[in-house]
Amino acid sequence: MVERIVVGIDGSGPSAAALVWAVKRSRTTHPELVLVHVVDDEWGELGPEHTAELERAGRALLAEAHGTAEASGASVRVALELGSPASKLADAARPGDLLVIGSHKTGYVRGRVLGTRSVVVASLSRSSVVVIPEDNLAHRQGVVVGVVPGADCHAAIVAGASEAQALHQELTLIHCAPDRPEAVEAGKTLLAAAVELALTTAPGIVVRRRMSHRACSDTLLDASRSAALLVLGASRGGTDRPGSIGSVTHDVLLNLTSAVMVAR
């Protein structure tokens, strides 16, 4: 069970969407909400007066966000940090926390510029990370999990099943494999084990499975266009050795079509 949800606050539209998502999520298991604003220390080169002004603005943003979150009945606290935003946000969340950040919804070309911070945060974080686009997610239905071999995918299946149960949603497990007999058979075995793990984690949820022969990132992005949440494994690294994510997770974060959780 998540004990803390850490939310990055910066005054942008995606940040506001991240706060809305986190507040809604907190109603299911009542974790503490920790709202974090980071003053980028690169601006310190302009002098201490400029840094002090940015800190005042940051406190004002946190006060507004605190009021919004507290009105929902959640337990809330705030933190103002100075440093690199990506690394400070990643450091703010401990293993077992859920770190929630917003990201501008962009296409692949623009995403390399505007969506990079979410990739860096997901790479550095020791906790699971949820990246929220500015899109309206209110009427989305279902949780989708990308299934691949490995321990990181085990974490993604467990997280996806838990979220589906908490949200009272169906769970769809998707595996991408080449259209070759041996790959298809291996994929069927993998999906069967994934279904068993999901039902062991969250008995009673509805679980569907699907295999695709298309590129995995394209398949998952298309499948999640109407989903409440897409869950992926970090693919490489882990809570003891953060620092990289897999190519599919990387591409999905740069082309968000839904809320995306990178599970650890």
GROMACS .gro file of N, CA and C in nm, residues 6-90:
model
  255
    6VAL      N    1   0.381   1.179  -0.358
    6VAL     CA    2   0.461   1.301  -0.373
    6VAL      C    3   0.425   1.364  -0.507
    7VAL      N    4   0.389   1.492  -0.506
    7VAL     CA    5   0.340   1.559  -0.628
    7VAL      C    6   0.430   1.679  -0.660
    8GLY      N    7   0.478   1.684  -0.783
    8GLY     CA    8   0.555   1.798  -0.829
    8GLY      C    9   0.464   1.915  -0.863
    9ILE      N   10   0.490   2.030  -0.803
    9ILE     CA   11   0.406   2.149  -0.821
    9ILE      C   12   0.490   2.259  -0.887
   10ASP      N   13   0.446   2.310  -1.004
   10ASP     CA   14   0.521   2.419  -1.068
   10ASP      C   15   0.432   2.527  -1.128
   11GLY      N   16   0.301   2.517  -1.105
   11GLY     CA   17   0.210   2.620  -1.154
   11GLY      C   18   0.163   2.602  -1.296
   12SER      N   19   0.209   2.498  -1.365
   12SER     CA   20   0.169   2.475  -1.503
   12SER      C   21   0.038   2.397  -1.510
   13GLY      N   22  -0.019   2.391  -1.631
   13GLY     CA   23  -0.140   2.311  -1.652
   13GLY      C   24  -0.120   2.163  -1.620
   14PRO      N   25  -0.012   2.102  -1.671
   14PRO     CA   26   0.012   1.961  -1.637
   14PRO      C   27   0.033   1.938  -1.487
   15SER      N   28   0.097   2.033  -1.419
   15SER     CA   29   0.114   2.021  -1.275
   15SER      C   30  -0.021   2.023  -1.204
   16ALA      N   31  -0.111   2.109  -1.248
   16ALA     CA   32  -0.245   2.114  -1.190
   16ALA      C   33  -0.318   1.982  -1.214
   17ALA      N   34  -0.301   1.925  -1.335
   17ALA     CA   35  -0.362   1.795  -1.366
   17ALA      C   36  -0.304   1.685  -1.277
   18ALA      N   37  -0.173   1.691  -1.251
   18ALA     CA   38  -0.109   1.594  -1.163
   18ALA      C   39  -0.166   1.602  -1.022
   19LEU      N   40  -0.189   1.724  -0.973
   19LEU     CA   41  -0.246   1.742  -0.840
   19LEU      C   42  -0.388   1.685  -0.834
   20VAL      N   43  -0.468   1.712  -0.937
   20VAL     CA   44  -0.605   1.658  -0.941
   20VAL      C   45  -0.602   1.506  -0.937
   21TRP      N   46  -0.513   1.445  -1.016
   21TRP     CA   47  -0.502   1.299  -1.019
   21TRP      C   48  -0.462   1.245  -0.883
   22ALA      N   49  -0.362   1.310  -0.820
   22ALA     CA   50  -0.311   1.263  -0.692
   22ALA      C   51  -0.418   1.275  -0.582
   23VAL      N   52  -0.492   1.384  -0.581
   23VAL     CA   53  -0.598   1.402  -0.482
   23VAL      C   54  -0.705   1.294  -0.499
   24LYS      N   55  -0.743   1.268  -0.624
   24LYS     CA   56  -0.843   1.164  -0.650
   24LYS      C   57  -0.791   1.028  -0.606
   25ARG      N   58  -0.664   0.999  -0.638
   25ARG     CA   59  -0.603   0.871  -0.600
   25ARG      C   60  -0.595   0.857  -0.449
   26SER      N   61  -0.573   0.966  -0.378
   26SER     CA   62  -0.558   0.959  -0.232
   26SER      C   63  -0.688   0.919  -0.163
   27ARG      N   64  -0.800   0.933  -0.232
   27ARG     CA   65  -0.928   0.899  -0.169
   27ARG      C   66  -0.946   0.748  -0.155
   28THR      N   67  -0.869   0.669  -0.227
   28THR     CA   68  -0.887   0.524  -0.222
   28THR      C   69  -0.817   0.460  -0.103
   29THR      N   70  -0.694   0.502  -0.072
   29THR     CA   71  -0.619   0.440   0.038
   29THR      C   72  -0.569   0.541   0.141
   30HIS      N   73  -0.601   0.670   0.121
   30HIS     CA   74  -0.572   0.777   0.218
   30HIS      C   75  -0.424   0.791   0.255
   31PRO      N   76  -0.334   0.794   0.155
   31PRO     CA   77  -0.194   0.821   0.187
   31PRO      C   78  -0.174   0.970   0.214
   32GLU      N   79  -0.060   1.003   0.272
   32GLU     CA   80  -0.024   1.144   0.290
   32GLU      C   81   0.015   1.203   0.155
   33LEU      N   82  -0.028   1.326   0.129
   33LEU     CA   83   0.013   1.398   0.009
   33LEU      C   84   0.128   1.492   0.044
   34VAL      N   85   0.237   1.481  -0.030
   34VAL     CA   86   0.352   1.569  -0.011
   34VAL      C   87   0.369   1.651  -0.138
   35LEU      N   88   0.350   1.781  -0.130
   35LEU     CA   89   0.356   1.870  -0.245
   35LEU      C   90   0.493   1.936  -0.249
   36VAL      N   91   0.564   1.917  -0.361
   36VAL     CA   92   0.703   1.963  -0.369
   36VAL      C   93   0.718   2.062  -0.484
   37HIS      N   94   0.774   2.179  -0.453
   37HIS     CA   95   0.812   2.275  -0.557
   37HIS      C   96   0.964   2.292  -0.553
   38VAL      N   97   1.026   2.288  -0.671
   38VAL     CA   98   1.172   2.301  -0.680
   38VAL      C   99   1.208   2.430  -0.751
   39VAL      N  100   1.285   2.514  -0.684
   39VAL     CA  101   1.341   2.635  -0.746
   39VAL      C  102   1.469   2.592  -0.817
   40ASP      N  103   1.471   2.607  -0.948
   40ASP     CA  104   1.587   2.563  -1.027
   40ASP      C  105   1.709   2.647  -0.990
   41ASP      N  106   1.814   2.581  -0.940
   41ASP     CA  107   1.931   2.657  -0.894
   41ASP      C  108   2.009   2.722  -1.008
   42GLU      N  109   1.977   2.686  -1.134
   42GLU     CA  110   2.042   2.755  -1.246
   42GLU      C  111   2.007   2.904  -1.247
   43TRP      N  112   1.885   2.935  -1.195
   43TRP     CA  113   1.846   3.077  -1.191
   43TRP      C  114   1.925   3.154  -1.086
   44GLY      N  115   1.994   3.083  -0.997
   44GLY     CA  116   2.075   3.149  -0.895
   44GLY      C  117   2.188   3.231  -0.953
   45GLU      N  118   2.224   3.200  -1.078
   45GLU     CA  119   2.330   3.278  -1.143
   45GLU      C  120   2.289   3.423  -1.164
   46LEU      N  121   2.159   3.450  -1.156
   46LEU     CA  122   2.110   3.587  -1.174
   46LEU      C  123   2.117   3.668  -1.045
   47GLY      N  124   2.158   3.599  -0.937
   47GLY     CA  125   2.176   3.672  -0.811
   47GLY      C  126   2.080   3.628  -0.702
   48PRO      N  127   2.117   3.654  -0.577
   48PRO     CA  128   2.035   3.610  -0.463
   48PRO      C  129   1.897   3.675  -0.458
   49GLU      N  130   1.883   3.797  -0.507
   49GLU     CA  131   1.753   3.862  -0.505
   49GLU      C  132   1.655   3.790  -0.596
   50HIS      N  133   1.706   3.747  -0.712
   50HIS     CA  134   1.620   3.674  -0.805
   50HIS      C  135   1.580   3.539  -0.745
   51THR      N  136   1.674   3.471  -0.680
   51THR     CA  137   1.644   3.344  -0.616
   51THR      C  138   1.540   3.361  -0.506
   52ALA      N  139   1.554   3.467  -0.428
   52ALA     CA  140   1.458   3.493  -0.320
   52ALA      C  141   1.318   3.517  -0.376
   53GLU      N  142   1.310   3.587  -0.491
   53GLU     CA  143   1.180   3.611  -0.554
   53GLU      C  144   1.118   3.481  -0.602
   54LEU      N  145   1.202   3.394  -0.661
   54LEU     CA  146   1.152   3.264  -0.706
   54LEU      C  147   1.104   3.179  -0.589
   55GLU      N  148   1.174   3.187  -0.477
   55GLU     CA  149   1.132   3.113  -0.358
   55GLU      C  150   0.998   3.164  -0.306
   56ARG      N  151   0.979   3.297  -0.308
   56ARG     CA  152   0.850   3.354  -0.265
   56ARG      C  153   0.738   3.305  -0.357
   57ALA      N  154   0.766   3.305  -0.488
   57ALA     CA  155   0.665   3.259  -0.583
   57ALA      C  156   0.635   3.110  -0.561
   58GLY      N  157   0.740   3.033  -0.532
   58GLY     CA  158   0.721   2.891  -0.507
   58GLY      C  159   0.635   2.865  -0.384
   59ARG      N  160   0.658   2.941  -0.278
   59ARG     CA  161   0.576   2.926  -0.157
   59ARG      C  162   0.430   2.959  -0.184
   60ALA      N  163   0.408   3.060  -0.270
   60ALA     CA  164   0.271   3.096  -0.305
   60ALA      C  165   0.203   2.983  -0.382
   61LEU      N  166   0.276   2.921  -0.476
   61LEU     CA  167   0.222   2.807  -0.550
   61LEU      C  168   0.188   2.692  -0.457
   62LEU      N  169   0.278   2.665  -0.363
   62LEU     CA  170   0.256   2.556  -0.269
   62LEU      C  171   0.136   2.584  -0.178
   63ALA      N  172   0.122   2.709  -0.136
   63ALA     CA  173   0.009   2.745  -0.050
   63ALA      C  174  -0.124   2.723  -0.123
   64GLU      N  175  -0.128   2.763  -0.250
   64GLU     CA  176  -0.250   2.744  -0.329
   64GLU      C  177  -0.280   2.595  -0.347
   65ALA      N  178  -0.176   2.518  -0.382
   65ALA     CA  179  -0.195   2.374  -0.402
   65ALA      C  180  -0.233   2.305  -0.271
   66HIS      N  181  -0.175   2.350  -0.160
   66HIS     CA  182  -0.209   2.295  -0.030
   66HIS      C  183  -0.357   2.314   0.001
   67GLY      N  184  -0.407   2.433  -0.027
   67GLY     CA  185  -0.548   2.460  -0.004
   67GLY      C  186  -0.638   2.371  -0.087
   68THR      N  187  -0.600   2.350  -0.214
   68THR     CA  188  -0.679   2.263  -0.303
   68THR      C  189  -0.682   2.121  -0.250
   69ALA      N  190  -0.564   2.069  -0.212
   69ALA     CA  191  -0.555   1.930  -0.167
   69ALA      C  192  -0.622   1.911  -0.031
   70GLU      N  193  -0.603   2.006   0.061
   70GLU     CA  194  -0.658   1.993   0.195
   70GLU      C  195  -0.811   1.997   0.193
   71ALA      N  196  -0.868   2.067   0.095
   71ALA     CA  197  -1.014   2.075   0.085
   71ALA      C  198  -1.076   1.939   0.058
   72SER      N  199  -0.996   1.845   0.007
   72SER     CA  200  -1.047   1.711  -0.021
   72SER      C  201  -1.046   1.622   0.103
   73GLY      N  202  -0.989   1.673   0.211
   73GLY     CA  203  -0.981   1.595   0.334
   73GLY      C  204  -0.852   1.517   0.349
   74ALA      N  205  -0.758   1.532   0.256
   74ALA     CA  206  -0.633   1.459   0.260
   74ALA      C  207  -0.539   1.519   0.364
   75SER      N  208  -0.447   1.435   0.413
   75SER     CA  209  -0.337   1.483   0.497
   75SER      C  210  -0.229   1.537   0.404
   76VAL      N  211  -0.194   1.666   0.420
   76VAL     CA  212  -0.108   1.733   0.323
   76VAL      C  213   0.007   1.804   0.393
   77ARG      N  214   0.125   1.796   0.334
   77ARG     CA  215   0.235   1.884   0.375
   77ARG      C  216   0.310   1.929   0.251
   78VAL      N  217   0.390   2.035   0.264
   78VAL     CA  218   0.457   2.093   0.149
   78VAL      C  219   0.607   2.099   0.174
   79ALA      N  220   0.683   2.106   0.063
   79ALA     CA  221   0.828   2.118   0.072
   79ALA      C  222   0.878   2.205  -0.042
   80LEU      N  223   0.965   2.300  -0.010
   80LEU     CA  224   1.029   2.386  -0.109
   80LEU      C  225   1.176   2.345  -0.118
   81GLU      N  226   1.221   2.312  -0.238
   81GLU     CA  227   1.358   2.266  -0.259
   81GLU      C  228   1.430   2.359  -0.355
   82LEU      N  229   1.562   2.361  -0.347
   82LEU     CA  230   1.646   2.438  -0.438
   82LEU      C  231   1.744   2.342  -0.504
   83GLY      N  232   1.746   2.340  -0.637
   83GLY     CA  233   1.837   2.250  -0.708
   83GLY      C  234   1.785   2.214  -0.844
   84SER      N  235   1.831   2.102  -0.896
   84SER     CA  236   1.783   2.052  -1.025
   84SER      C  237   1.643   1.994  -1.006
   85PRO      N  238   1.540   2.045  -1.078
   85PRO     CA  239   1.403   1.997  -1.056
   85PRO      C  240   1.388   1.846  -1.071
   86ALA      N  241   1.447   1.788  -1.175
   86ALA     CA  242   1.430   1.645  -1.197
   86ALA      C  243   1.490   1.564  -1.083
   87SER      N  244   1.612   1.596  -1.044
   87SER     CA  245   1.678   1.517  -0.940
   87SER      C  246   1.615   1.540  -0.803
   88LYS      N  247   1.574   1.663  -0.775
   88LYS     CA  248   1.512   1.691  -0.646
   88LYS      C  249   1.376   1.622  -0.632
   89LEU      N  250   1.299   1.621  -0.741
   89LEU     CA  251   1.171   1.550  -0.737
   89LEU      C  252   1.193   1.400  -0.717
   90ALA      N  253   1.291   1.345  -0.790
   90ALA     CA  254   1.320   1.203  -0.776
   90ALA      C  255   1.365   1.170  -0.634
   0.00000   0.00000   0.00000
